């Protein structure tokens, strides 16, 4: 949990020294153009993840100011020498871009990689993908926010619960990457992956600008 200025500075040092950063956002909506940022999860190694709460309802725990957090993270998250990876990166890129942080470079998306290795895959969701490929049991979002009329938003979830869920998402990407990269190489699809990533980044950039 990164919920103090001191912890945030320590995290920035770890990010600045990393070769790759996995990132994910927690928000109030699946609509990237309307979603409000609730928290940001990051990982630089598969065994450890971080969660920075910024938009949970008051009373759910200590959290930091979103603008301060994004300004502090700006340098490592835009450093061209540090690869940025995730799952369904287009969504997270647009959400953060709407808040003034355009993460780059985006080099690997586990959702796109799974599709390229198996176009008929039914496991494009991160939770299913992690279970099928790595036997990683992950908490489903419905276990936190519920279903139907009683469903709440991530902002209403206690920070302690959200932290474990969010950090696991960032970690799972790093655990899935080696296997997916090997399959892409085996199927001579790495070049196509890179091309799709560039296209996705361009499209996401345009969408984020249209939302301002």
XYZ file of N, CA, C and O in Angstrom:
848
model
N 0.842 -1.187 0.000
C 0.000 0.000 0.000
C 0.882 1.242 0.000
O 1.778 1.377 0.822
N 0.626 2.129 -0.921
C 1.370 3.386 -0.998
C 0.397 4.495 -0.634
O -0.381 4.964 -1.465
N 0.433 4.912 0.631
C -0.553 5.874 1.108
C 0.051 7.030 1.888
O -0.653 7.754 2.589
N 1.371 7.217 1.749
C 2.033 8.374 2.360
C 3.024 8.949 1.351
O 3.485 8.237 0.449
N 3.379 10.221 1.480
C 4.361 10.815 0.570
C 5.697 10.074 0.590
O 6.358 9.946 -0.454
N 6.090 9.577 1.758
C 7.360 8.864 1.874
C 7.331 7.558 1.087
O 8.295 7.220 0.379
N 6.241 6.823 1.201
C 6.110 5.573 0.458
C 6.069 5.835 -1.046
O 6.590 5.048 -1.841
N 5.434 6.936 -1.426
C 5.353 7.274 -2.848
C 6.743 7.577 -3.404
O 7.088 7.130 -4.507
N 7.550 8.296 -2.658
C 8.912 8.599 -3.105
C 9.751 7.328 -3.208
O 10.556 7.178 -4.134
N 9.563 6.412 -2.264
C 10.287 5.131 -2.318
C 9.891 4.345 -3.562
O 10.738 3.728 -4.216
N 8.598 4.378 -3.893
C 8.122 3.672 -5.075
C 8.709 4.278 -6.347
O 9.117 3.554 -7.259
N 8.761 5.589 -6.413
C 9.309 6.265 -7.595
C 10.749 5.827 -7.846
O 11.167 5.614 -8.990
N 11.513 5.665 -6.783
C 12.901 5.204 -6.922
C 12.951 3.802 -7.526
O 13.801 3.513 -8.377
N 12.048 2.935 -7.084
C 12.001 1.567 -7.624
C 11.591 1.585 -9.094
O 12.142 0.858 -9.919
N 10.626 2.428 -9.435
C 10.167 2.525 -10.818
C 11.268 3.067 -11.727
O 11.459 2.587 -12.848
N 11.976 4.056 -11.251
C 13.030 4.682 -12.053
C 14.166 3.721 -12.365
O 14.851 3.858 -13.388
N 14.362 2.722 -11.508
C 15.441 1.754 -11.707
C 14.983 0.507 -12.461
O 15.785 -0.378 -12.750
N 13.712 0.450 -12.817
C 13.155 -0.745 -13.452
C 13.357 -0.749 -14.968
O 13.523 0.301 -15.598
N 13.331 -1.943 -15.547
C 13.384 -2.091 -16.997
C 11.982 -2.156 -17.590
O 11.768 -1.825 -18.752
N 11.027 -2.602 -16.768
C 9.641 -2.711 -17.218
C 8.721 -2.391 -16.056
O 9.001 -2.730 -14.906
N 7.612 -1.701 -16.361
C 6.608 -1.361 -15.355
C 5.252 -1.847 -15.841
O 4.792 -1.482 -16.921
N 4.623 -2.686 -15.037
C 3.252 -3.110 -15.300
C 2.327 -2.169 -14.546
O 2.541 -1.905 -13.356
N 1.299 -1.657 -15.223
C 0.396 -0.724 -14.545
C -1.058 -1.023 -14.870
O -1.391 -1.600 -15.905
N -1.925 -0.623 -13.945
C -3.357 -0.865 -14.103
C -4.099 0.197 -13.302
O -3.578 0.707 -12.302
N -5.285 0.549 -13.731
C -6.084 1.539 -13.012
C -7.334 0.889 -12.418
O -7.879 -0.060 -12.981
N -7.771 1.423 -11.295
C -9.073 1.094 -10.721
C -9.933 2.339 -10.855
O -9.483 3.450 -10.504
N -11.138 2.167 -11.370
C -11.981 3.312 -11.689
C -13.434 3.057 -11.288
O -13.770 1.996 -10.776
N -14.271 4.034 -11.572
C -15.685 3.937 -11.222
C -16.557 3.415 -12.357
O -17.762 3.246 -12.186
N -15.968 3.169 -13.530
C -16.770 2.773 -14.684
C -15.933 2.010 -15.702
O -14.710 2.181 -15.762
N -16.597 1.188 -16.503
C -15.915 0.503 -17.601
C -15.824 1.403 -18.831
O -15.149 1.052 -19.796
N -16.492 2.545 -18.788
C -16.430 3.528 -19.874
C -15.203 4.404 -19.653
O -15.183 5.239 -18.736
N -14.193 4.234 -20.477
C -12.932 4.952 -20.287
C -13.061 6.457 -20.425
O -12.216 7.208 -19.926
N -14.122 6.916 -21.070
C -14.302 8.350 -21.266
C -15.026 9.015 -20.091
O -15.034 10.229 -19.970
N -15.621 8.194 -19.221
C -16.368 8.743 -18.091
C -15.816 8.303 -16.749
O -16.144 8.878 -15.714
N -14.963 7.300 -16.753
C -14.475 6.711 -15.507
C -13.672 7.703 -14.673
O -12.871 8.475 -15.196
N -13.898 7.671 -13.371
C -13.110 8.473 -12.434
C -12.037 7.575 -11.820
O -12.295 6.411 -11.487
N -10.859 8.107 -11.675
C -9.741 7.332 -11.147
C -9.906 7.096 -9.645
O -10.091 8.040 -8.878
N -9.823 5.832 -9.257
C -9.940 5.447 -7.847
C -8.573 5.062 -7.276
O -8.259 5.350 -6.124
N -7.770 4.399 -8.103
C -6.450 3.981 -7.643
C -5.597 3.507 -8.797
O -6.094 3.269 -9.907
N -4.320 3.379 -8.534
C -3.366 2.951 -9.553
C -2.496 1.847 -8.972
O -1.966 1.980 -7.865
N -2.381 0.735 -9.711
C -1.516 -0.358 -9.254
C -0.332 -0.501 -10.197
O -0.441 -0.269 -11.402
N 0.811 -0.884 -9.624
C 2.055 -0.989 -10.382
C 2.848 -2.190 -9.890
O 2.733 -2.601 -8.742
N 3.680 -2.729 -10.785
C 4.582 -3.815 -10.404
C 5.805 -3.762 -11.307
O 5.692 -3.469 -12.499
N 6.958 -4.028 -10.727
C 8.190 -4.113 -11.510
C 8.774 -5.518 -11.422
O 9.760 -5.823 -12.082
N 8.157 -6.352 -10.615
C 8.523 -7.758 -10.506
C 7.260 -8.544 -10.180
O 6.331 -8.016 -9.560
N 7.234 -9.795 -10.625
C 6.017 -10.591 -10.501
C 5.639 -10.916 -9.063
O 4.484 -11.224 -8.773
N 6.597 -10.851 -8.156
C 6.353 -11.276 -6.781
C 5.820 -10.156 -5.890
O 5.454 -10.403 -4.740
N 5.803 -8.925 -6.399
C 5.426 -7.818 -5.513
C 4.711 -6.728 -6.301
O 5.161 -6.327 -7.371
N 3.594 -6.266 -5.748
C 2.842 -5.200 -6.406
C 2.549 -4.056 -5.453
O 2.662 -4.200 -4.231
N 2.172 -2.907 -6.006
C 1.896 -1.711 -5.222
C 0.530 -1.150 -5.604
O 0.131 -1.200 -6.767
N -0.157 -0.593 -4.626
C -1.432 0.065 -4.907
C -1.435 1.456 -4.292
O -1.102 1.631 -3.116
N -1.819 2.442 -5.105
C -1.893 3.828 -4.652
C -3.356 4.272 -4.696
O -3.906 4.523 -5.776
N -4.027 4.360 -3.560
C -5.419 4.817 -3.541
C -5.506 6.331 -3.655
O -4.757 7.054 -2.989
N -6.404 6.809 -4.521
C -6.535 8.266 -4.704
C -7.987 8.737 -4.762
O -8.242 9.936 -4.639
N -8.939 7.807 -4.941
C -10.314 8.248 -5.136
C -11.358 7.419 -4.420
O -12.525 7.407 -4.825
N -10.979 6.753 -3.331
C -11.958 6.006 -2.548
C -12.783 6.978 -1.706
O -12.334 8.093 -1.394
N -13.968 6.564 -1.340
C -14.816 7.419 -0.515
C -14.133 7.699 0.815
O -13.410 6.865 1.348
N -14.367 8.879 1.338
C -13.765 9.255 2.608
C -14.183 8.294 3.711
O -15.316 7.797 3.722
N -13.241 8.010 4.587
C -13.527 7.103 5.684
C -13.107 5.671 5.429
O -13.149 4.840 6.326
N -12.660 5.392 4.187
C -12.277 4.015 3.861
C -10.796 3.755 4.092
O -10.324 2.639 3.928
N -10.043 4.801 4.473
C -8.617 4.624 4.732
C -7.803 5.805 4.236
O -8.323 6.704 3.566
N -6.528 5.793 4.549
C -5.635 6.876 4.138
C -5.326 6.795 2.648
O -5.093 5.710 2.117
N -5.351 7.942 1.970
C -5.006 7.957 0.555
C -4.368 9.285 0.180
O -4.399 10.241 0.945
N -3.802 9.298 -1.019
C -3.073 10.473 -1.489
C -3.892 11.244 -2.524
O -4.839 10.709 -3.117
N -3.503 12.484 -2.755
C -4.148 13.325 -3.756
C -3.770 12.861 -5.158
O -2.585 12.655 -5.461
N -4.757 12.682 -6.011
C -4.536 12.132 -7.353
C -3.568 12.979 -8.167
O -2.663 12.456 -8.827
N -3.735 14.290 -8.144
C -2.862 15.164 -8.941
C -1.411 15.059 -8.490
O -0.488 14.974 -9.311
N -1.221 15.016 -7.187
C 0.129 14.885 -6.644
C 0.763 13.560 -7.043
O 1.937 13.509 -7.438
N -0.018 12.505 -6.957
C 0.481 11.169 -7.305
C 0.902 11.110 -8.768
O 2.003 10.653 -9.103
N 0.041 11.580 -9.662
C 0.348 11.502 -11.090
C 1.527 12.386 -11.464
O 2.346 12.007 -12.310
N 1.643 13.538 -10.856
C 2.801 14.397 -11.115
C 4.090 13.732 -10.635
O 5.134 13.817 -11.288
N 4.021 13.063 -9.492
C 5.190 12.394 -8.933
C 5.614 11.201 -9.787
O 6.808 10.918 -9.935
N 4.627 10.507 -10.361
C 4.914 9.323 -11.171
C 5.250 9.655 -12.624
O 5.666 8.775 -13.387
N 5.073 10.896 -12.996
C 5.185 11.277 -14.408
C 6.523 10.870 -15.038
O 6.566 10.312 -16.142
N 7.626 11.141 -14.354
C 8.933 10.871 -14.953
C 9.148 9.394 -15.273
O 9.453 9.046 -16.416
N 8.982 8.466 -14.308
C 9.192 7.060 -14.656
C 8.145 6.510 -15.629
O 8.453 5.664 -16.465
N 6.910 7.013 -15.547
C 5.864 6.480 -16.422
C 5.892 7.058 -17.835
O 5.133 6.624 -18.699
N 6.762 8.026 -18.065
C 6.926 8.551 -19.427
C 8.358 8.377 -19.920
O 8.686 8.833 -21.018
N 9.191 7.736 -19.135
C 10.588 7.505 -19.521
C 10.632 6.544 -20.714
O 10.192 5.401 -20.609
N 11.153 6.979 -21.864
C 11.175 6.129 -23.058
C 12.053 4.892 -22.923
O 11.943 3.961 -23.721
N 12.916 4.861 -21.907
C 13.806 3.716 -21.723
C 13.188 2.619 -20.854
O 13.760 1.537 -20.728
N 12.031 2.900 -20.268
C 11.367 1.924 -19.400
C 10.091 1.440 -20.082
O 9.174 2.226 -20.336
N 10.029 0.150 -20.385
C 8.864 -0.416 -21.063
C 7.650 -0.416 -20.138
O 7.765 -0.704 -18.948
N 6.477 -0.105 -20.689
C 5.237 -0.134 -19.928
C 4.351 -1.249 -20.484
O 4.171 -1.362 -21.709
N 3.799 -2.063 -19.605
C 2.996 -3.214 -20.012
C 1.722 -3.281 -19.187
O 1.617 -2.651 -18.136
N 0.761 -4.063 -19.684
C -0.482 -4.214 -18.946
C -1.456 -5.103 -19.683
O -1.085 -5.798 -20.642
N -2.697 -5.082 -19.252
C -3.752 -5.877 -19.865
C -4.871 -4.931 -20.280
O -5.395 -4.184 -19.459
N -5.211 -4.941 -21.555
C -6.168 -3.980 -22.111
C -5.664 -2.558 -21.853
O -6.353 -1.718 -21.276
N -4.456 -2.313 -22.303
C -3.764 -1.054 -22.047
C -4.499 0.171 -22.586
O -4.359 1.262 -22.035
N -5.236 -0.016 -23.649
C -5.946 1.116 -24.249
C -6.824 1.816 -23.214
O -6.861 3.044 -23.138
N -7.522 1.017 -22.397
C -8.403 1.582 -21.379
C -7.606 2.408 -20.370
O -7.926 3.560 -20.095
N -6.567 1.807 -19.817
C -5.787 2.487 -18.773
C -5.076 3.728 -19.313
O -4.969 4.739 -18.614
N -4.586 3.641 -20.553
C -3.919 4.790 -21.156
C -4.883 5.976 -21.248
O -4.534 7.103 -20.885
N -6.084 5.727 -21.752
C -7.044 6.808 -21.939
C -7.458 7.416 -20.596
O -7.542 8.638 -20.452
N -7.710 6.566 -19.611
C -8.101 7.069 -18.292
C -7.023 8.000 -17.730
O -7.314 9.127 -17.303
N -5.782 7.560 -17.747
C -4.705 8.380 -17.196
C -4.442 9.616 -18.051
O -4.110 10.689 -17.523
N -4.602 9.482 -19.368
C -4.395 10.635 -20.249
C -5.427 11.717 -19.962
O -5.117 12.914 -20.035
N -6.627 11.322 -19.632
C -7.663 12.302 -19.277
C -7.298 13.072 -18.011
O -7.776 14.179 -17.792
N -6.442 12.466 -17.202
C -5.959 13.125 -15.988
C -4.615 13.823 -16.218
O -4.000 14.307 -15.277
N -4.176 13.850 -17.467
C -2.973 14.595 -17.802
C -1.684 13.802 -17.830
O -0.608 14.379 -17.991
N -1.766 12.470 -17.700
C -0.569 11.635 -17.730
C -0.661 10.647 -18.891
O -1.483 9.727 -18.864
N 0.178 10.851 -19.896
C 0.195 9.967 -21.058
C 1.354 8.988 -20.921
O 2.494 9.309 -21.236
N 1.040 7.798 -20.451
C 2.057 6.778 -20.198
C 2.683 6.323 -21.513
O 1.979 6.089 -22.499
N 4.000 6.178 -21.526
C 4.711 5.695 -22.705
C 6.090 5.157 -22.308
O 6.594 5.526 -21.232
N 6.670 4.287 -23.143
C 6.071 3.611 -24.300
C 5.285 2.369 -23.879
O 5.674 1.663 -22.947
N 4.174 2.124 -24.577
C 3.377 0.923 -24.330
C 3.935 -0.188 -25.218
O 3.865 -0.092 -26.438
N 4.487 -1.228 -24.629
C 5.189 -2.227 -25.442
C 4.580 -3.626 -25.409
O 4.891 -4.450 -26.269
N 3.715 -3.910 -24.425
C 3.158 -5.267 -24.381
C 1.811 -5.266 -23.671
O 1.676 -4.745 -22.569
N 0.823 -5.853 -24.348
C -0.533 -5.973 -23.808
C -0.886 -7.455 -23.788
O -0.961 -8.094 -24.833
N -1.086 -8.023 -22.602
C -1.344 -9.462 -22.511
C -2.663 -9.857 -23.166
O -2.808 -10.991 -23.621
N -3.623 -8.958 -23.231
C -4.884 -9.273 -23.895
C -4.666 -9.419 -25.405
O -5.143 -10.375 -26.032
N -3.932 -8.484 -26.000
C -3.641 -8.566 -27.426
C -2.764 -9.778 -27.724
O -2.971 -10.486 -28.716
N -1.800 -10.041 -26.845
C -0.909 -11.183 -27.057
C -1.678 -12.491 -27.051
O -1.438 -13.381 -27.873
N -2.614 -12.631 -26.132
C -3.432 -13.847 -26.074
C -4.245 -14.013 -27.351
O -4.350 -15.112 -27.903
N -4.794 -12.919 -27.852
C -5.577 -12.988 -29.091
C -4.703 -13.403 -30.274
O -5.116 -14.201 -31.110
N -3.500 -12.847 -30.337
C -2.615 -13.182 -31.455
C -2.146 -14.633 -31.406
O -1.955 -15.263 -32.444
N -1.936 -15.155 -30.215
C -1.495 -16.549 -30.104
C -2.653 -17.516 -30.309
O -2.454 -18.641 -30.747
N -3.880 -17.056 -30.004
C -5.057 -17.914 -30.162
C -6.285 -17.050 -30.429
O -6.988 -16.649 -29.502
N -6.573 -16.746 -31.709
C -7.692 -15.873 -32.058
C -9.063 -16.371 -31.584
O -10.002 -15.584 -31.497
N -9.176 -17.651 -31.272
C -10.461 -18.188 -30.808
C -10.513 -18.290 -29.280
O -11.455 -18.855 -28.720
N -9.519 -17.750 -28.610
C -9.442 -17.844 -27.152
C -10.669 -17.239 -26.478
O -11.157 -16.180 -26.871
N -11.130 -17.927 -25.441
C -12.219 -17.410 -24.624
C -11.687 -16.867 -23.296
O -12.463 -16.661 -22.351
N -10.397 -16.659 -23.255
C -9.761 -16.236 -22.009
C -9.064 -14.884 -22.147
O -7.960 -14.689 -21.656
N -9.735 -13.956 -22.817
C -9.127 -12.642 -23.009
C -9.173 -11.795 -21.743
O -8.423 -10.842 -21.609
N -10.061 -12.138 -20.826
C -10.089 -11.440 -19.545
C -8.890 -11.854 -18.702
O -8.470 -13.011 -18.729
N -8.336 -10.926 -17.944
C -7.118 -11.210 -17.191
C -7.302 -12.336 -16.185
O -6.418 -13.183 -16.019
N -8.427 -12.367 -15.493
C -8.634 -13.381 -14.457
C -8.649 -14.784 -15.065
O -8.006 -15.707 -14.547
N -9.390 -14.960 -16.159
C -9.426 -16.266 -16.821
C -8.064 -16.625 -17.393
O -7.623 -17.776 -17.304
N -7.414 -15.651 -17.989
C -6.116 -15.886 -18.620
C -5.075 -16.334 -17.588
O -4.312 -17.272 -17.826
N -5.072 -15.673 -16.443
C -4.117 -16.023 -15.389
C -4.369 -17.426 -14.858
O -3.433 -18.172 -14.547
N -5.633 -17.810 -14.771
C -5.978 -19.137 -14.252
C -5.622 -20.230 -15.257
O -4.989 -21.235 -14.909
N -5.994 -20.018 -16.509
C -5.774 -21.042 -17.537
C -4.287 -21.229 -17.838
O -3.812 -22.360 -18.003
N -3.547 -20.127 -17.886
C -2.144 -20.226 -18.289
C -1.181 -20.438 -17.114
O -0.153 -21.078 -17.273
N -1.490 -19.872 -15.960
C -0.534 -19.901 -14.857
C -1.089 -20.519 -13.570
O -0.404 -20.537 -12.549
N -2.330 -20.991 -13.622
C -2.986 -21.541 -12.421
C -3.000 -20.533 -11.269
O -2.847 -20.903 -10.092
N -3.178 -19.274 -11.618
C -3.233 -18.218 -10.602
C -4.699 -17.931 -10.280
O -5.439 -17.424 -11.123
N -5.148 -18.242 -9.068
C -6.525 -17.903 -8.687
C -6.609 -16.422 -8.335
O -5.872 -15.935 -7.480
N -7.488 -15.696 -9.009
C -7.603 -14.260 -8.777
C -9.027 -13.892 -8.382
O -9.993 -14.536 -8.799
N -9.146 -12.856 -7.593
C -10.455 -12.379 -7.153
C -11.172 -11.710 -8.318
O -10.592 -10.883 -9.027
N -12.442 -12.063 -8.516
C -13.243 -11.417 -9.552
C -13.774 -10.094 -9.033
O -14.069 -9.941 -7.833
N -13.934 -9.134 -9.920
C -14.377 -7.808 -9.532
C -15.739 -7.846 -8.829
O -16.003 -7.077 -7.895
N -16.606 -8.796 -9.241
C -17.931 -8.888 -8.629
C -17.857 -9.256 -7.151
O -18.777 -8.955 -6.385
N -16.781 -9.913 -6.757
C -16.622 -10.256 -5.342
C -16.394 -9.012 -4.487
O -16.593 -9.045 -3.266
N -15.984 -7.930 -5.124
C -15.756 -6.677 -4.409
C -16.931 -5.716 -4.542
O -17.322 -5.072 -3.557
N -17.470 -5.607 -5.753
C -18.508 -4.587 -5.970
C -19.919 -5.162 -6.081
O -20.893 -4.417 -6.136
N -20.040 -6.496 -6.120
C -21.355 -7.107 -6.198
C -21.926 -7.106 -7.608
O -21.244 -6.771 -8.574
N -23.223 -7.449 -7.690
C -23.887 -7.533 -8.990
C -25.257 -6.868 -8.930
O -25.815 -6.661 -7.860
N -25.789 -6.593 -10.111
C -27.164 -6.107 -10.206
C -27.412 -4.786 -9.514
O -26.549 -3.896 -9.455
N -28.605 -4.657 -8.924
C -29.029 -3.396 -8.317
C -28.204 -3.032 -7.085
O -28.129 -1.856 -6.713
N -27.612 -4.019 -6.453
C -26.835 -3.757 -5.241
C -25.354 -3.497 -5.543
O -24.552 -3.331 -4.626
N -25.026 -3.453 -6.830
C -23.625 -3.242 -7.200
C -23.158 -1.851 -6.782
O -23.869 -0.867 -6.943
N -21.944 -1.794 -6.248
C -21.339 -0.519 -5.867
C -20.201 -0.210 -6.838
O -19.921 -0.993 -7.749
N -19.535 0.906 -6.669
C -18.378 1.217 -7.510
C -17.100 0.914 -6.726
O -17.122 0.742 -5.505
N -15.993 0.887 -7.423
C -14.716 0.613 -6.767
C -14.399 1.687 -5.729
O -13.696 1.418 -4.750
N -14.936 2.874 -5.901
C -14.686 3.957 -4.949
C -15.275 3.646 -3.582
O -14.827 4.194 -2.567
N -16.264 2.770 -3.549
C -16.921 2.421 -2.291
C -16.292 1.204 -1.620
O -16.661 0.855 -0.501
N -15.364 0.565 -2.303
C -14.696 -0.602 -1.747
C -13.630 -0.148 -0.757
O -12.855 0.767 -1.062
N -13.550 -0.764 0.433
C -12.497 -0.394 1.387
C -11.117 -0.520 0.754
O -10.847 -1.454 -0.007
N -10.251 0.414 1.062
C -8.929 0.462 0.440
C -8.150 -0.828 0.643
O -7.479 -1.311 -0.276
N -8.217 -1.400 1.822
C -7.477 -2.628 2.116
C -7.853 -3.739 1.139
O -6.997 -4.484 0.659
N -9.143 -3.881 0.855
C -9.601 -4.913 -0.080
C -9.193 -4.595 -1.507
O -8.761 -5.476 -2.256
N -9.324 -3.338 -1.879
C -8.976 -2.927 -3.240
C -7.494 -3.110 -3.510
O -7.091 -3.471 -4.621
N -6.668 -2.881 -2.512
C -5.213 -2.937 -2.687
C -4.750 -4.313 -3.145
O -3.975 -4.438 -4.095
N -5.201 -5.355 -2.444
C -4.782 -6.711 -2.796
C -5.263 -7.090 -4.191
O -4.531 -7.687 -4.979
N -6.500 -6.725 -4.502
C -7.085 -7.024 -5.815
C -6.309 -6.323 -6.929
O -5.939 -6.935 -7.940
N -6.052 -5.042 -6.751
C -5.417 -4.234 -7.793
C -3.964 -4.618 -8.009
O -3.510 -4.754 -9.149
N -3.229 -4.794 -6.915
C -1.817 -5.146 -7.041
C -1.654 -6.477 -7.762
O -0.731 -6.661 -8.560
N -2.564 -7.407 -7.504
C -2.506 -8.728 -8.150
C -2.651 -8.610 -9.663
O -2.043 -9.376 -10.419
N -3.445 -7.660 -10.123
C -3.609 -7.462 -11.572
C -2.292 -7.072 -12.222
O -1.914 -7.598 -13.276
N -1.586 -6.123 -11.610
C -0.309 -5.678 -12.166
C 0.721 -6.799 -12.144
O 1.499 -6.979 -13.088
N 0.725 -7.585 -11.073
C 1.660 -8.693 -10.953
C 1.370 -9.792 -11.983
O 2.294 -10.364 -12.563
N 0.095 -10.092 -12.190
C -0.287 -11.175 -13.096
C 0.230 -10.937 -14.509
O 0.633 -11.877 -15.209
N 0.237 -9.689 -14.938
C 0.742 -9.356 -16.277
C 2.198 -9.785 -16.415
O 2.596 -10.380 -17.427
N 3.000 -9.492 -15.405
C 4.421 -9.850 -15.461
C 4.624 -11.360 -15.419
O 5.594 -11.875 -15.991
N 3.734 -12.065 -14.771
C 3.847 -13.516 -14.723
C 3.428 -14.157 -16.051
O 3.935 -15.202 -16.442
N 2.502 -13.518 -16.740
C 2.007 -14.054 -18.013
C 2.928 -13.735 -19.194
O 2.972 -14.474 -20.177
N 3.657 -12.639 -19.101
C 4.439 -12.160 -20.239
C 5.430 -13.168 -20.819
O 5.456 -13.357 -22.056
N 6.274 -13.834 -20.022
C 7.262 -14.748 -20.617
C 6.647 -15.834 -21.480
O 7.135 -16.124 -22.580
N 5.566 -16.423 -21.001
C 4.899 -17.484 -21.762
C 4.311 -16.949 -23.060
O 4.453 -17.559 -24.128
N 3.655 -15.804 -22.972
C 3.043 -15.224 -24.164
C 4.089 -14.753 -25.170
O 3.932 -14.919 -26.384
N 5.175 -14.170 -24.666
C 6.245 -13.731 -25.555
C 6.859 -14.915 -26.297
O 7.164 -14.820 -27.496
N 7.031 -16.030 -25.607
C 7.593 -17.226 -26.235
C 6.685 -17.740 -27.341
O 7.153 -18.141 -28.419
N 5.384 -17.718 -27.105
C 4.441 -18.191 -28.121
C 4.390 -17.249 -29.314
O 4.274 -17.689 -30.464
N 4.458 -15.949 -29.044
C 4.470 -14.984 -30.143
C 5.696 -15.193 -31.029
O 5.612 -15.140 -32.256
N 6.826 -15.440 -30.398
C 8.061 -15.676 -31.145
C 7.948 -16.957 -31.958
O 8.345 -17.009 -33.131
N 7.385 -17.979 -31.340
C 7.230 -19.275 -32.009
C 6.338 -19.158 -33.241
O 6.562 -19.824 -34.256
N 5.342 -18.294 -33.172
C 4.394 -18.134 -34.271
C 4.745 -16.939 -35.163
O 3.944 -16.528 -35.996
N 5.951 -16.401 -34.977
C 6.414 -15.269 -35.774
C 5.423 -14.103 -35.742
O 5.159 -13.449 -36.762
N 4.875 -13.854 -34.549
C 3.862 -12.810 -34.427
C 4.341 -11.612 -33.609
O 3.570 -10.696 -33.336
N 5.628 -11.578 -33.244
C 6.123 -10.471 -32.423
C 6.074 -9.146 -33.171
O 5.769 -8.104 -32.592
N 6.369 -9.179 -34.472
C 6.326 -7.950 -35.264
C 4.905 -7.420 -35.357
O 4.674 -6.210 -35.252
N 3.944 -8.341 -35.530
C 2.544 -7.934 -35.586
C 2.106 -7.363 -34.252
O 1.359 -6.383 -34.198
N 2.579 -7.956 -33.168
C 2.263 -7.455 -31.829
C 2.748 -6.016 -31.681
O 2.019 -5.140 -31.199
N 3.974 -5.764 -32.093
C 4.543 -4.421 -31.991
C 3.753 -3.424 -32.834
O 3.516 -2.290 -32.422
N 3.348 -3.860 -34.017
C 2.576 -2.985 -34.904
C 1.217 -2.649 -34.294
O 0.768 -1.501 -34.336
N 0.573 -3.659 -33.714
C -0.720 -3.434 -33.077
C -0.588 -2.513 -31.876
O -1.449 -1.668 -31.626
N 0.492 -2.666 -31.125
C 0.718 -1.798 -29.966
C 0.864 -0.344 -30.400
O 0.311 0.561 -29.778
N 1.602 -0.120 -31.482
C 1.762 1.251 -31.984
C 0.424 1.816 -32.428
O 0.114 2.982 -32.183
N -0.364 0.984 -33.100
C -1.677 1.416 -33.568
C -2.597 1.721 -32.396
O -3.311 2.724 -32.388
N -2.574 0.854 -31.370
C -3.403 1.052 -30.189
C -3.010 2.330 -29.458
O -3.861 3.087 -29.000
N -1.712 2.574 -29.354
C -1.238 3.765 -28.651
C -1.690 5.021 -29.385
O -2.115 5.995 -28.767
N -1.612 4.990 -30.721
C -2.036 6.141 -31.518
C -3.537 6.378 -31.355
O -3.979 7.517 -31.149
N -4.328 5.297 -31.438
C -5.773 5.420 -31.298
C -6.148 5.930 -29.913
O -7.012 6.799 -29.753
N -5.499 5.403 -28.887
C -5.771 5.822 -27.518
C -5.418 7.293 -27.326
O -6.133 8.023 -26.627
N -4.331 7.718 -27.920
C -3.912 9.115 -27.825
C -4.980 10.032 -28.428
O -5.341 11.051 -27.845
N -5.501 9.655 -29.582
C -6.539 10.457 -30.217
C -7.799 10.513 -29.372
O -8.419 11.569 -29.216
N -8.188 9.371 -28.807
C -9.382 9.334 -27.964
C -9.213 10.202 -26.736
O -10.143 10.908 -26.332
N -8.044 10.142 -26.134
C -7.815 10.930 -24.926
C -7.874 12.425 -25.237
O -8.369 13.215 -24.441
N -7.371 12.815 -26.384
C -7.400 14.242 -26.757
C -8.828 14.690 -27.047
O -9.201 15.834 -26.747
N -9.634 13.816 -27.614
C -11.015 14.158 -27.914
C -11.836 14.354 -26.641
O -12.857 15.048 -26.630
N -11.387 13.728 -25.539
C -12.148 13.820 -24.295
C -11.855 15.096 -23.523
O -12.509 15.393 -22.544
N -10.830 15.840 -23.934
C -10.433 17.040 -23.193
C -11.243 18.257 -23.653
O -11.453 18.433 -24.841
